[in-house]
PDB file of C-alpha atoms in Angstrom:
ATOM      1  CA  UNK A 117      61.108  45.302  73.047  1.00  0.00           C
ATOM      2  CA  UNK A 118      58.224  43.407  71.071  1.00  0.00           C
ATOM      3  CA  UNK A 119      59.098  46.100  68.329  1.00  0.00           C
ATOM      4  CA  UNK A 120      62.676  46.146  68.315  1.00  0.00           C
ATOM      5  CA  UNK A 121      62.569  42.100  68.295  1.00  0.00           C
ATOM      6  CA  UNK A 122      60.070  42.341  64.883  1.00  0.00           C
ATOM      7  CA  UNK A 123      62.389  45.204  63.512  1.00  0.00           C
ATOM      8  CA  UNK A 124      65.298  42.573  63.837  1.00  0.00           C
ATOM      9  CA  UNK A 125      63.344  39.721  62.173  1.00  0.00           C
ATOM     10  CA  UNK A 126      62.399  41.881  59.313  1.00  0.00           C
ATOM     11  CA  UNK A 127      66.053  42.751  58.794  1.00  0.00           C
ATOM     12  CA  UNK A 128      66.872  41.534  55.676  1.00  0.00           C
ATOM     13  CA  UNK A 129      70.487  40.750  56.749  1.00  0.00           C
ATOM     14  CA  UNK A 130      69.119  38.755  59.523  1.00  0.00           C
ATOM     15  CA  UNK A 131      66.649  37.143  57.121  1.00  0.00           C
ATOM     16  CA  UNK A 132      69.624  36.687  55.318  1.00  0.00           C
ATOM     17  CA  UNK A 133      72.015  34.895  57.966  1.00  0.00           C
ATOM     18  CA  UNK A 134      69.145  33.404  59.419  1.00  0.00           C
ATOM     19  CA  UNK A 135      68.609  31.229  55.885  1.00  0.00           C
ATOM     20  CA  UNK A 136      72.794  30.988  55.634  1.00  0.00           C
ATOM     21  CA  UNK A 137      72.538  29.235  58.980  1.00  0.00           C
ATOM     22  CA  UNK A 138      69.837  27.007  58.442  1.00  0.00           C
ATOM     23  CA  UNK A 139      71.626  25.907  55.183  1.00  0.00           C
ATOM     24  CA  UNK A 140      75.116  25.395  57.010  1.00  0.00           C
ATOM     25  CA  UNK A 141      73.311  23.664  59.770  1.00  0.00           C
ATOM     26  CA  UNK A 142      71.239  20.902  57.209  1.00  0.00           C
ATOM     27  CA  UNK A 143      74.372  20.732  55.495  1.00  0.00           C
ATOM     28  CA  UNK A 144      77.424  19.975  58.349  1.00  0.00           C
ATOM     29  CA  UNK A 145      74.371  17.595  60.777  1.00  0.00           C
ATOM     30  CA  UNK A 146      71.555  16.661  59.166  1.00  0.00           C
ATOM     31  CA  UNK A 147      72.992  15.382  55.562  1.00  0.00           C
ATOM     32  CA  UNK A 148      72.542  11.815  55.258  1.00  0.00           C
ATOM     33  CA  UNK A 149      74.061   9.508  52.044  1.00  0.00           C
ATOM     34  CA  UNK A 150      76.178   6.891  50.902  1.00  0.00           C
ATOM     35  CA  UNK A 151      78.284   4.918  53.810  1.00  0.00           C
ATOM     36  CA  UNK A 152      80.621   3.606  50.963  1.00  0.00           C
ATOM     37  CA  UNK A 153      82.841   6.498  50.803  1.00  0.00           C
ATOM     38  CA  UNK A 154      82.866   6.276  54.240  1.00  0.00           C
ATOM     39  CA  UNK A 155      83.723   2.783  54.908  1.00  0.00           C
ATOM     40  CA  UNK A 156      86.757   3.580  51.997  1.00  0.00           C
ATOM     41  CA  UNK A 157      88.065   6.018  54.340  1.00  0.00           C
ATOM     42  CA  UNK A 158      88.221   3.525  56.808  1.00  0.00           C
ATOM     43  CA  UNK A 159      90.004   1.040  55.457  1.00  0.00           C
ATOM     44  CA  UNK A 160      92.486   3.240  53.537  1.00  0.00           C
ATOM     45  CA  UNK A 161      93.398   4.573  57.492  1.00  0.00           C
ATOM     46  CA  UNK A 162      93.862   1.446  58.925  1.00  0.00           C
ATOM     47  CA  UNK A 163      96.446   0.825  56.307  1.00  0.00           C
ATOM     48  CA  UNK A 164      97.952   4.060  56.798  1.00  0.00           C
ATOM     49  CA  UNK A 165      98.413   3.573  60.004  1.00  0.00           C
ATOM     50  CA  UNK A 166     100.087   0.041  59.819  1.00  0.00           C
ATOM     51  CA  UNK A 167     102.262   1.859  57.126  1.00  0.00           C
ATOM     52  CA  UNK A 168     103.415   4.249  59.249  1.00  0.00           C
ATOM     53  CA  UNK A 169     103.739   2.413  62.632  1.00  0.00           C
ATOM     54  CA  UNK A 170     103.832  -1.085  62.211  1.00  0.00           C
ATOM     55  CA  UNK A 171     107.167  -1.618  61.686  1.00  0.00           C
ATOM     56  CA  UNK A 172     107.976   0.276  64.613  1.00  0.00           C
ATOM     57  CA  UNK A 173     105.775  -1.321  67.170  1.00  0.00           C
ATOM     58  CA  UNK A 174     106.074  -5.591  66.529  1.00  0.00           C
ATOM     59  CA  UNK A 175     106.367  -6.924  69.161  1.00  0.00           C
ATOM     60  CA  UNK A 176     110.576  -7.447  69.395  1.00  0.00           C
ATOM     61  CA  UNK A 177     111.236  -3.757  69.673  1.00  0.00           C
ATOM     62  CA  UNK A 178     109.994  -2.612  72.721  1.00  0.00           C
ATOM     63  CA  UNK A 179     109.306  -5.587  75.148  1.00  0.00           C
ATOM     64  CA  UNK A 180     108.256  -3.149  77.919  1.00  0.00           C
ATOM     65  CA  UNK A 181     104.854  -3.895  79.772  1.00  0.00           C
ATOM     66  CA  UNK A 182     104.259  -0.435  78.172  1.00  0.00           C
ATOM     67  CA  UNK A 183     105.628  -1.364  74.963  1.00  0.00           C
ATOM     68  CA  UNK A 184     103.979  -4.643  74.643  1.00  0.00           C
ATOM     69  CA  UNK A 185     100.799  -2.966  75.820  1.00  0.00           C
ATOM     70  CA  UNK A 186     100.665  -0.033  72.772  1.00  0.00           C
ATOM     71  CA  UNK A 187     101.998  -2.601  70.415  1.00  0.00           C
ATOM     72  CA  UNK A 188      98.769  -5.003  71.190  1.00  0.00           C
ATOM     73  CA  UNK A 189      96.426  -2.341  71.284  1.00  0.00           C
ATOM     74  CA  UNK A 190      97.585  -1.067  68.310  1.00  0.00           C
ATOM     75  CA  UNK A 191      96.971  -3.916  66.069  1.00  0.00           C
ATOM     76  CA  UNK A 192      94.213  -5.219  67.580  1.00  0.00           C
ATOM     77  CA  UNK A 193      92.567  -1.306  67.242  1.00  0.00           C
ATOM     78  CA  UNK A 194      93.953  -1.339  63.448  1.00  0.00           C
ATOM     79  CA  UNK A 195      92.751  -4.583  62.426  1.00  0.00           C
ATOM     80  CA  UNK A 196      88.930  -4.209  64.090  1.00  0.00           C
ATOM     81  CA  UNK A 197      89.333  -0.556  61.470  1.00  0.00           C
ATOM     82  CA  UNK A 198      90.208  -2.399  58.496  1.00  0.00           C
ATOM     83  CA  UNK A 199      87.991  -5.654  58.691  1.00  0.00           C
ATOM     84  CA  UNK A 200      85.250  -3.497  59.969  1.00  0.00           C
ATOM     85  CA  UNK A 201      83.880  -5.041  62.903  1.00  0.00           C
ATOM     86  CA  UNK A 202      82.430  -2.622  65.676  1.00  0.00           C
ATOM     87  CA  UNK A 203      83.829   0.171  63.255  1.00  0.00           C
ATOM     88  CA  UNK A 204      83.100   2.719  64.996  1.00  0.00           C
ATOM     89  CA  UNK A 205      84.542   1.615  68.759  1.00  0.00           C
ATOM     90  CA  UNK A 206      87.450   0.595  66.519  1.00  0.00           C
ATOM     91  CA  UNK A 207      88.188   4.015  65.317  1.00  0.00           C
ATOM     92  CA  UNK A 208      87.748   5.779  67.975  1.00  0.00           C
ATOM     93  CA  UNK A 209      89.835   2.916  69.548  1.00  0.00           C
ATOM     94  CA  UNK A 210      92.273   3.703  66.746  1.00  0.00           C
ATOM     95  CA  UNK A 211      92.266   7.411  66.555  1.00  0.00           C
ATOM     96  CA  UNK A 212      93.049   7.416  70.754  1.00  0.00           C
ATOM     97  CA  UNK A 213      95.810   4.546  70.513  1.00  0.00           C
ATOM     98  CA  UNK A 214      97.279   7.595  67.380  1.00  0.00           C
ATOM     99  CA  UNK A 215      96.638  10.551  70.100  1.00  0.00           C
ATOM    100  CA  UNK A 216      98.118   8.587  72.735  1.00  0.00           C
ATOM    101  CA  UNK A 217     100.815   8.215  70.450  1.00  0.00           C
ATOM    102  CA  UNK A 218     101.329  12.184  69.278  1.00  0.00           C
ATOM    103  CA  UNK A 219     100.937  13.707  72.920  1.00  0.00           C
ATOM    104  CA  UNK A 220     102.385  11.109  75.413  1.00  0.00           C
ATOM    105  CA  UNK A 221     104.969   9.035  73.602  1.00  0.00           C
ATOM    106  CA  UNK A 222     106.054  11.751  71.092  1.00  0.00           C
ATOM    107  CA  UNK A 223     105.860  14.749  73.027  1.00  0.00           C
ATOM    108  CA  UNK A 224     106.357  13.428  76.653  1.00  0.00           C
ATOM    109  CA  UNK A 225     108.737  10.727  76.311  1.00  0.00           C
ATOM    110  CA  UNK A 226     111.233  12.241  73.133  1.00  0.00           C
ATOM    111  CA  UNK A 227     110.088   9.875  70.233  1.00  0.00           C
ATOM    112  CA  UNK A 228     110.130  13.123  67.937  1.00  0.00           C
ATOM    113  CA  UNK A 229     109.491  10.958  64.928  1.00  0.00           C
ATOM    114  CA  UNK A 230     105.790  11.061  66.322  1.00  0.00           C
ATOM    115  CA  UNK A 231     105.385  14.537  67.114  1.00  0.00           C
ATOM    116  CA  UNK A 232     104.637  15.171  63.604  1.00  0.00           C
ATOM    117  CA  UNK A 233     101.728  16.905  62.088  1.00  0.00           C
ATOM    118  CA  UNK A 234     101.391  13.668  59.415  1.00  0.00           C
ATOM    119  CA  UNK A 235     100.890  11.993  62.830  1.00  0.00           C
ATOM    120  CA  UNK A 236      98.072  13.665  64.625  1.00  0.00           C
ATOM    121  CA  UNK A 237      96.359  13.939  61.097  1.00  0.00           C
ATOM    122  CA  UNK A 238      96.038  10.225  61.200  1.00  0.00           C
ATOM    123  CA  UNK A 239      95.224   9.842  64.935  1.00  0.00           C
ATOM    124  CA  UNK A 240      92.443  12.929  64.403  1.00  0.00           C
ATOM    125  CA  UNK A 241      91.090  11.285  61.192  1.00  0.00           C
ATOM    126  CA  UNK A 242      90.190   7.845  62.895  1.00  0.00           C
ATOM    127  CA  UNK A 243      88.726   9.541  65.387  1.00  0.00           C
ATOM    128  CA  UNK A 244      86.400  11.803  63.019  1.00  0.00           C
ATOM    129  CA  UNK A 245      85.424   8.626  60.505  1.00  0.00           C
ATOM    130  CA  UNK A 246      83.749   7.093  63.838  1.00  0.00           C
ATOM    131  CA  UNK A 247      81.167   9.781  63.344  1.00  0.00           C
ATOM    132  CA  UNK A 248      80.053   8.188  60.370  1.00  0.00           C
ATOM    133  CA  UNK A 249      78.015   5.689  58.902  1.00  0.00           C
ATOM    134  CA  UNK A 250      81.843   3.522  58.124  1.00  0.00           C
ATOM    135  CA  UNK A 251      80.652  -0.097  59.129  1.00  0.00           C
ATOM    136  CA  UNK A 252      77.975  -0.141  57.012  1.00  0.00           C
ATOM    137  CA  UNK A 253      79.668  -0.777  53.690  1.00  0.00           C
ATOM    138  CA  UNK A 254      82.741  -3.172  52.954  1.00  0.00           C
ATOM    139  CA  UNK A 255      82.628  -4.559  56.507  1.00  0.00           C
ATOM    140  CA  UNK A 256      82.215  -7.677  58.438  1.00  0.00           C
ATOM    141  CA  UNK A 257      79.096  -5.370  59.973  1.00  0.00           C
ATOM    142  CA  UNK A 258      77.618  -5.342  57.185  1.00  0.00           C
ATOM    143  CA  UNK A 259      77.641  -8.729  56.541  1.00  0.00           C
ATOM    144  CA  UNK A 260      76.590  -9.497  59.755  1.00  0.00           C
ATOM    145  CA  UNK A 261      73.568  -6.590  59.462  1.00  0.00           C
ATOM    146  CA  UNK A 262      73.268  -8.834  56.040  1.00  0.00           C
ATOM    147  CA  UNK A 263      72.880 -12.063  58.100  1.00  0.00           C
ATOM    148  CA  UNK A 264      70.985 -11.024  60.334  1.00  0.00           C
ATOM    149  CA  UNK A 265      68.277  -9.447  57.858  1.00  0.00           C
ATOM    150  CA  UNK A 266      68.114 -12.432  55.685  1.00  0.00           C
ATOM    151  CA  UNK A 267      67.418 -14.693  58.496  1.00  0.00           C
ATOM    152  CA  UNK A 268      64.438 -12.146  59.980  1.00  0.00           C
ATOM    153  CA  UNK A 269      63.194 -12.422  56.058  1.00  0.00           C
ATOM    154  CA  UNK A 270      63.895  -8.890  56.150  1.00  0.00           C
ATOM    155  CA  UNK A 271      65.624  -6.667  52.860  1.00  0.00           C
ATOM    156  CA  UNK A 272      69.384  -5.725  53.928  1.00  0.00           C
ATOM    157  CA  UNK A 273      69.666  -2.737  56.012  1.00  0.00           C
ATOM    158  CA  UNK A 274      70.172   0.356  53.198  1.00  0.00           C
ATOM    159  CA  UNK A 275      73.913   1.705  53.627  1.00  0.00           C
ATOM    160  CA  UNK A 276      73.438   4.760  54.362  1.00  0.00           C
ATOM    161  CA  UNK A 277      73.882   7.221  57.559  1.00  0.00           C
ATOM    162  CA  UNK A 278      74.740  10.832  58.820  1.00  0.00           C
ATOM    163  CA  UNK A 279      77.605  12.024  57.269  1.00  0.00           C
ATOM    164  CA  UNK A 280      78.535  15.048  59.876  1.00  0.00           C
ATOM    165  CA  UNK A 281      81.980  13.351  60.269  1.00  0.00           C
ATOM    166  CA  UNK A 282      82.891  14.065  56.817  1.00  0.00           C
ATOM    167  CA  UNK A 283      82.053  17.263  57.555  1.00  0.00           C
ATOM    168  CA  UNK A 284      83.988  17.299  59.815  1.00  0.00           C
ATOM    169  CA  UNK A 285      87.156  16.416  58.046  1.00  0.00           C
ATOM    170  CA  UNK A 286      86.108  18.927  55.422  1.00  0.00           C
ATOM    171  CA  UNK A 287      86.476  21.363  58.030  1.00  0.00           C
ATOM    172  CA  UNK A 288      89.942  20.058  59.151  1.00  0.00           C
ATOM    173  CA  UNK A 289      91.561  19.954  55.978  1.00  0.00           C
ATOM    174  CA  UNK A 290      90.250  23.373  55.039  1.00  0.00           C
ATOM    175  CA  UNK A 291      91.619  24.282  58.632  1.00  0.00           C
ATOM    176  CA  UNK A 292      94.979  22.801  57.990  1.00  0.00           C
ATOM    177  CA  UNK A 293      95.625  24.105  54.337  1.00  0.00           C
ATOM    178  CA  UNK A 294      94.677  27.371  55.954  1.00  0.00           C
ATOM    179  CA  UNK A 295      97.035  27.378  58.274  1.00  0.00           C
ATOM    180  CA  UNK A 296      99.805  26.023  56.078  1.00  0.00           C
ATOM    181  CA  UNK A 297      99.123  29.058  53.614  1.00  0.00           C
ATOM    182  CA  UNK A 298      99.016  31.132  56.705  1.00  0.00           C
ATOM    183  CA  UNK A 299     102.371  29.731  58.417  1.00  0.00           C
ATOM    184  CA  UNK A 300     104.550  30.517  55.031  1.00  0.00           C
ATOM    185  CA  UNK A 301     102.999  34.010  54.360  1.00  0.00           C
ATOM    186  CA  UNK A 302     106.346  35.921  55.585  1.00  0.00           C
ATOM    187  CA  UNK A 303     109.408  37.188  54.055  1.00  0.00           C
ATOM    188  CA  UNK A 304     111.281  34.182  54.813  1.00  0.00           C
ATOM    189  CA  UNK A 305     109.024  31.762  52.611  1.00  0.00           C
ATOM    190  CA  UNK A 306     107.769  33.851  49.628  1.00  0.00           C
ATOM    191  CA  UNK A 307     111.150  35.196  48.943  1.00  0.00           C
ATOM    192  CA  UNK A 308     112.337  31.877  48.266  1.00  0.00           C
ATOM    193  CA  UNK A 309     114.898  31.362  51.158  1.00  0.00           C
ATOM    194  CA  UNK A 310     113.563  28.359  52.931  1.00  0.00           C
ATOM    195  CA  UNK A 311     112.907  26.552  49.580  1.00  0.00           C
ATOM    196  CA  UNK A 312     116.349  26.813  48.107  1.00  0.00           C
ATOM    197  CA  UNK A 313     117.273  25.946  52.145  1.00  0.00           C
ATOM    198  CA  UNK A 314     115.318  22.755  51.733  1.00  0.00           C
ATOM    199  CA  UNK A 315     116.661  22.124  47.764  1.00  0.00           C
ATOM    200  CA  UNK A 316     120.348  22.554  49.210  1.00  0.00           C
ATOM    201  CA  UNK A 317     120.317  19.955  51.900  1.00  0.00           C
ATOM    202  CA  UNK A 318     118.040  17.489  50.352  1.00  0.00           C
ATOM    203  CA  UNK A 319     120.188  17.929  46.588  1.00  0.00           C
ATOM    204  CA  UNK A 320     122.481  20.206  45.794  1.00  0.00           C
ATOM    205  CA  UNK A 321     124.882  20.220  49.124  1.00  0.00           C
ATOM    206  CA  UNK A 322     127.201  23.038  48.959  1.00  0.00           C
ATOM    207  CA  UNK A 323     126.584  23.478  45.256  1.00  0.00           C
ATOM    208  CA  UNK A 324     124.097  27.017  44.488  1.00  0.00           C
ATOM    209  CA  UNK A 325     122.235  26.155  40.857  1.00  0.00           C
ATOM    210  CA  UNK A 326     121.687  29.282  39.113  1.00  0.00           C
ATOM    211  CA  UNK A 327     118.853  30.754  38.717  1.00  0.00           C
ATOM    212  CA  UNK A 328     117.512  28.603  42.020  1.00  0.00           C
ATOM    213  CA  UNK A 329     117.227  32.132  44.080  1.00  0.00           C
ATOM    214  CA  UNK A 330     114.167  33.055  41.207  1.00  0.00           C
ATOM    215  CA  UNK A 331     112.172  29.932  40.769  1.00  0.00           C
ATOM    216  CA  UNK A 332     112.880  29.213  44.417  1.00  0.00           C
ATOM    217  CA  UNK A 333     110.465  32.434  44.647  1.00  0.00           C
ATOM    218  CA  UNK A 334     108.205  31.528  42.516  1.00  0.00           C
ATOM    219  CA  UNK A 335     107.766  28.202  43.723  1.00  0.00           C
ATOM    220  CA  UNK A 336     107.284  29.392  46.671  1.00  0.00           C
ATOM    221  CA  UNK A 337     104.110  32.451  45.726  1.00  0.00           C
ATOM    222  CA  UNK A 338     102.662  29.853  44.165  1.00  0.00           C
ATOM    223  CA  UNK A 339     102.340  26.935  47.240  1.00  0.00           C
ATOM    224  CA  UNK A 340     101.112  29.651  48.926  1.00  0.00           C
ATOM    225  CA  UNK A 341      98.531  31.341  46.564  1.00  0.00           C
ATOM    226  CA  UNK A 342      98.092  26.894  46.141  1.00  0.00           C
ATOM    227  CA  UNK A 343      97.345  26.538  49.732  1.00  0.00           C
ATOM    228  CA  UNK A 344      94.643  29.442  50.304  1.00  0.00           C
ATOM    229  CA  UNK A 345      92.914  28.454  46.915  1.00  0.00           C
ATOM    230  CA  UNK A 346      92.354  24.724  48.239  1.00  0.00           C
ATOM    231  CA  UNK A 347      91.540  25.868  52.451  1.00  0.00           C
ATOM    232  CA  UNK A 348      88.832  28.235  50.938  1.00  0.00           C
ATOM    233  CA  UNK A 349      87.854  26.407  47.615  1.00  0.00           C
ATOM    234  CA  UNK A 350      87.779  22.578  47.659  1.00  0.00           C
ATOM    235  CA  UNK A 351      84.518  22.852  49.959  1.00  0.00           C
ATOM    236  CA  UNK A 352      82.396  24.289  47.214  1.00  0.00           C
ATOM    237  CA  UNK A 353      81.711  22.192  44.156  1.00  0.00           C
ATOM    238  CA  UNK A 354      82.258  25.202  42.014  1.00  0.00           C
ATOM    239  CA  UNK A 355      85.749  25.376  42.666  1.00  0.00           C
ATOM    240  CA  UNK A 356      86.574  21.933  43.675  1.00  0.00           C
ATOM    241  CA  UNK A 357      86.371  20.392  39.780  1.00  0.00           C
ATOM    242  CA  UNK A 358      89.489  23.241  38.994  1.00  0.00           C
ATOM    243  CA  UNK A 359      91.507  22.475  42.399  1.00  0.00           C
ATOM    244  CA  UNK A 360      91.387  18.873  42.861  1.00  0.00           C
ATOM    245  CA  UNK A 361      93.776  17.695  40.176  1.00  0.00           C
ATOM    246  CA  UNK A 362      96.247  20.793  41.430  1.00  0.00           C
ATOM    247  CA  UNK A 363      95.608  19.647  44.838  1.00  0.00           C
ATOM    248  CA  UNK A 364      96.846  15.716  44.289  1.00  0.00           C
ATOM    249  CA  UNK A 365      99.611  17.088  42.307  1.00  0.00           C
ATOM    250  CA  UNK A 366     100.782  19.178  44.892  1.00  0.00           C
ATOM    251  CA  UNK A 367     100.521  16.342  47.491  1.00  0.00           C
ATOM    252  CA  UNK A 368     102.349  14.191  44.737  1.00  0.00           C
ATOM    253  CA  UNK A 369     105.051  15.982  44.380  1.00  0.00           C
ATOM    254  CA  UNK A 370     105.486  17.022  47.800  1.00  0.00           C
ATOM    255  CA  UNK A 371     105.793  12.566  48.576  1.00  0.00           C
ATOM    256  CA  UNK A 372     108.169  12.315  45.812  1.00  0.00           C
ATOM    257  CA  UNK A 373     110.971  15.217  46.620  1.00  0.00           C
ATOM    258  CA  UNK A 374     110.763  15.552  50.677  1.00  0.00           C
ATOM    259  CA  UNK A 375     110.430  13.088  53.592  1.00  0.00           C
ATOM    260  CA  UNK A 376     106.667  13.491  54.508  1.00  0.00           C
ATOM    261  CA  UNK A 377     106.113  10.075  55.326  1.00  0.00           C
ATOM    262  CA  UNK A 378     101.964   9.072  55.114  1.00  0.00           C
ATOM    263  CA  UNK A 379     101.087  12.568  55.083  1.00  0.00           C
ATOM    264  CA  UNK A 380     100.709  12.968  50.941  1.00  0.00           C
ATOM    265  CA  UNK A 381      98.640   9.624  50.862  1.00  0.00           C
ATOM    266  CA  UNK A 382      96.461  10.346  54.099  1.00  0.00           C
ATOM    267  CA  UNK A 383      95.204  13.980  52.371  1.00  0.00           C
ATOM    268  CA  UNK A 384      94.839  11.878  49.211  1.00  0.00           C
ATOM    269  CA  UNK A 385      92.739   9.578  50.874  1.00  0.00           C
ATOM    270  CA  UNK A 386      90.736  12.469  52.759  1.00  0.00           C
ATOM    271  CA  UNK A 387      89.525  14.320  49.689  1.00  0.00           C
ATOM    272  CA  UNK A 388      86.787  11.533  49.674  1.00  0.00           C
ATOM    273  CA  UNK A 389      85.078  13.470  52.369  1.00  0.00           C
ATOM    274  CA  UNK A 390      84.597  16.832  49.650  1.00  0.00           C
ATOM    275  CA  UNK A 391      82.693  14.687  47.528  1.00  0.00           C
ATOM    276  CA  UNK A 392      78.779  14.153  47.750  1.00  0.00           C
ATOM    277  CA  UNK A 393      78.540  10.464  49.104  1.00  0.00           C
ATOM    278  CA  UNK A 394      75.779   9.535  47.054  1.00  0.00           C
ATOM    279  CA  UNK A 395      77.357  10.360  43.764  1.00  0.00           C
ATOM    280  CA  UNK A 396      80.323   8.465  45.056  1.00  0.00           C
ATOM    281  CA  UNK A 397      78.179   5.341  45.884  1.00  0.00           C
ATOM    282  CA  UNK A 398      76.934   5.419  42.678  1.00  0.00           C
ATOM    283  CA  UNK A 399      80.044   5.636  40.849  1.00  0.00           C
ATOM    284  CA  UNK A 400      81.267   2.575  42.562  1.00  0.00           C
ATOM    285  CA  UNK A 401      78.072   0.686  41.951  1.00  0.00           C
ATOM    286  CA  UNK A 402      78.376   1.504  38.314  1.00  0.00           C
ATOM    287  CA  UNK A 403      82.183   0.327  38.659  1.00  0.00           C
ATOM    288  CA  UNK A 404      80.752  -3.287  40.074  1.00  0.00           C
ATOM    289  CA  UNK A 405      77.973  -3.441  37.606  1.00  0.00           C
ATOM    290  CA  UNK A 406      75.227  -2.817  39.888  1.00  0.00           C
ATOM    291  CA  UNK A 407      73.808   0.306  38.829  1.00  0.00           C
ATOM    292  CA  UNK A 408      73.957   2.908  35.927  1.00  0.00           C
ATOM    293  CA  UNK A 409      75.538   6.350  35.637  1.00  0.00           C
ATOM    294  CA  UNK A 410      72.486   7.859  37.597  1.00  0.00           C
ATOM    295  CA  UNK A 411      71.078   5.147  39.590  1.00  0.00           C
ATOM    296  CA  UNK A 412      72.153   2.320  41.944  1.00  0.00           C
ATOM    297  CA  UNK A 413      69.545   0.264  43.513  1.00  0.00           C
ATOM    298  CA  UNK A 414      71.201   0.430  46.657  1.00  0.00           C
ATOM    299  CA  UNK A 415      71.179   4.003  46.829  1.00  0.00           C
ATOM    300  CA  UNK A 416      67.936   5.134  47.257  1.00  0.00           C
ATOM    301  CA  UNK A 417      66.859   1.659  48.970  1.00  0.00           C
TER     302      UNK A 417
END
């Protein structure tokens, strides 16, 4: 056994996936950077919720004990997200409240509205930006950490943390364009037929453009060819300066022609977490005049 085992360890495949593992590891748990892009996320999902709920939950439109109870919750949850205080209980207060939402009062009680994929996106996204370093940047944390520091006679605490919940989302949009790509790879999508489906009702009625059978099919190779290019590509910095542009684009047009509700601004929103957080940081401290196109003091405090 002593031999096999040795025999095994000078394997240059497992030499090779051994190295391949260690870098996935150090990259998904053990990066730390910027909380900045972080904290952006945050506050761009507490207003993405309130855009897509709010309306729907003041306080006249359900006066139910239950009703009352979600619509409290909700904006209390939402509110601690966007001002930042206790960040993280607040998102994972937040992302719950959305889950809640999704499985029990979509699915369970009929509101179909909230059964949506746009809405467990949002309730799963809260829930992931708690694993990072949020309420250290652009919060009333921070300027309580701030506080706090000053008065000790103490620098400010640096804003930085582990970043394995933008890994995280990495993961899940890769996961979801993935799946998207892998949903419409039949007959029925890349021929065309559920695109010029979806132009008729939404445009055209009872009235068949010509020539909408062809582009309808080539519309519809190229979401698809789209979709596996950004689940397989946008995680690598190689690729991700060619798909990012084609990606908001997509996601653009997409808000503009069909009725996807937050879903085009909440991926919008999300490709912050593909980006290195540091270089991020920096470009915002160069933005507020704090730093230069390679350094920002704050940074590598």
């Amino acid at each position: 056994m002593p031999a096999l085992t040795d025999a095994v360890a000078d394997w240059p495949g497992w030499r090779l996936m051994h190295a391949f593992a260690a870098r996935f590891v150090a990259w998904a748990v053990e990066t730390e950077g910027s909380s900045r892009s972080s904290a952006l996320v945050r506050i761009g999902l507490a207003m993405l919720f309130w855009s897509r709920w709010a309306g729907e939950l003041l306080l006249y439109r359900d006066q139910s004990p239950v009703g009352l109870l979600l619509a409290a919750s909700f904006f209390v949850a939402t509110v601690l997200l966007f001002v930042g205080y206790h960040s993280r209980i607040a998102a994972v207060w937040t992302g719950s409240i959305g889950l809640a939402m999704y499985s029990y009062f979509g699915h369970q009680l009929g509101r179909e509205p909230w059964t949506h994929h746009h809405t467990y996106l949002l309730a799963v996204a809260a829930l992931l930006i708690a694993l990072t370093p949020c309420g250290r940047s652009y919060s009333l944390d921070r300027y309580l950490a701030v506080t706090r520091a000053e008065r000790a006679g103490l620098p400010p605490p640096a804003e930085r943390g582990n970043l394995w919940g933008l890994r995280l989302i990495v993961v899940q949009l890769s996961v979801l364009y993935f799946f998207a790509a892998f949903d419409k790879t039949n007959h029925a999508f890349l021929s065309g037929a559920r695109i010029e489906a979806i132009f008729l009702w939404y445009y055209a009625g009872s009235d068949y453009p010509a020539g909408l059978a062809w582009l309808a099919a080539i519309v519809s190779s190229a979401v698809v060819a789209l979709e596996y290019c950004l689940a397989f590509g946008l995680p690598f910095r190689a690729a991700r300066r060619y798909l990012v542009l084609p990606g908001l684009a997509f996601h653009a047009i997409i808000y503009v022609t069909l009725p996807v509700y937050t879903f085009s601004a909440t991926m919008a929103l999300l490709y912050l977490a593909y980006f290195d957080a540091d270089a991020v940081g920096k470009v915002i401290a160069r933005l507020q005049g704090a730093g230069s196109a390679g350094t920002a003091k704050e940074e590598i405090s």
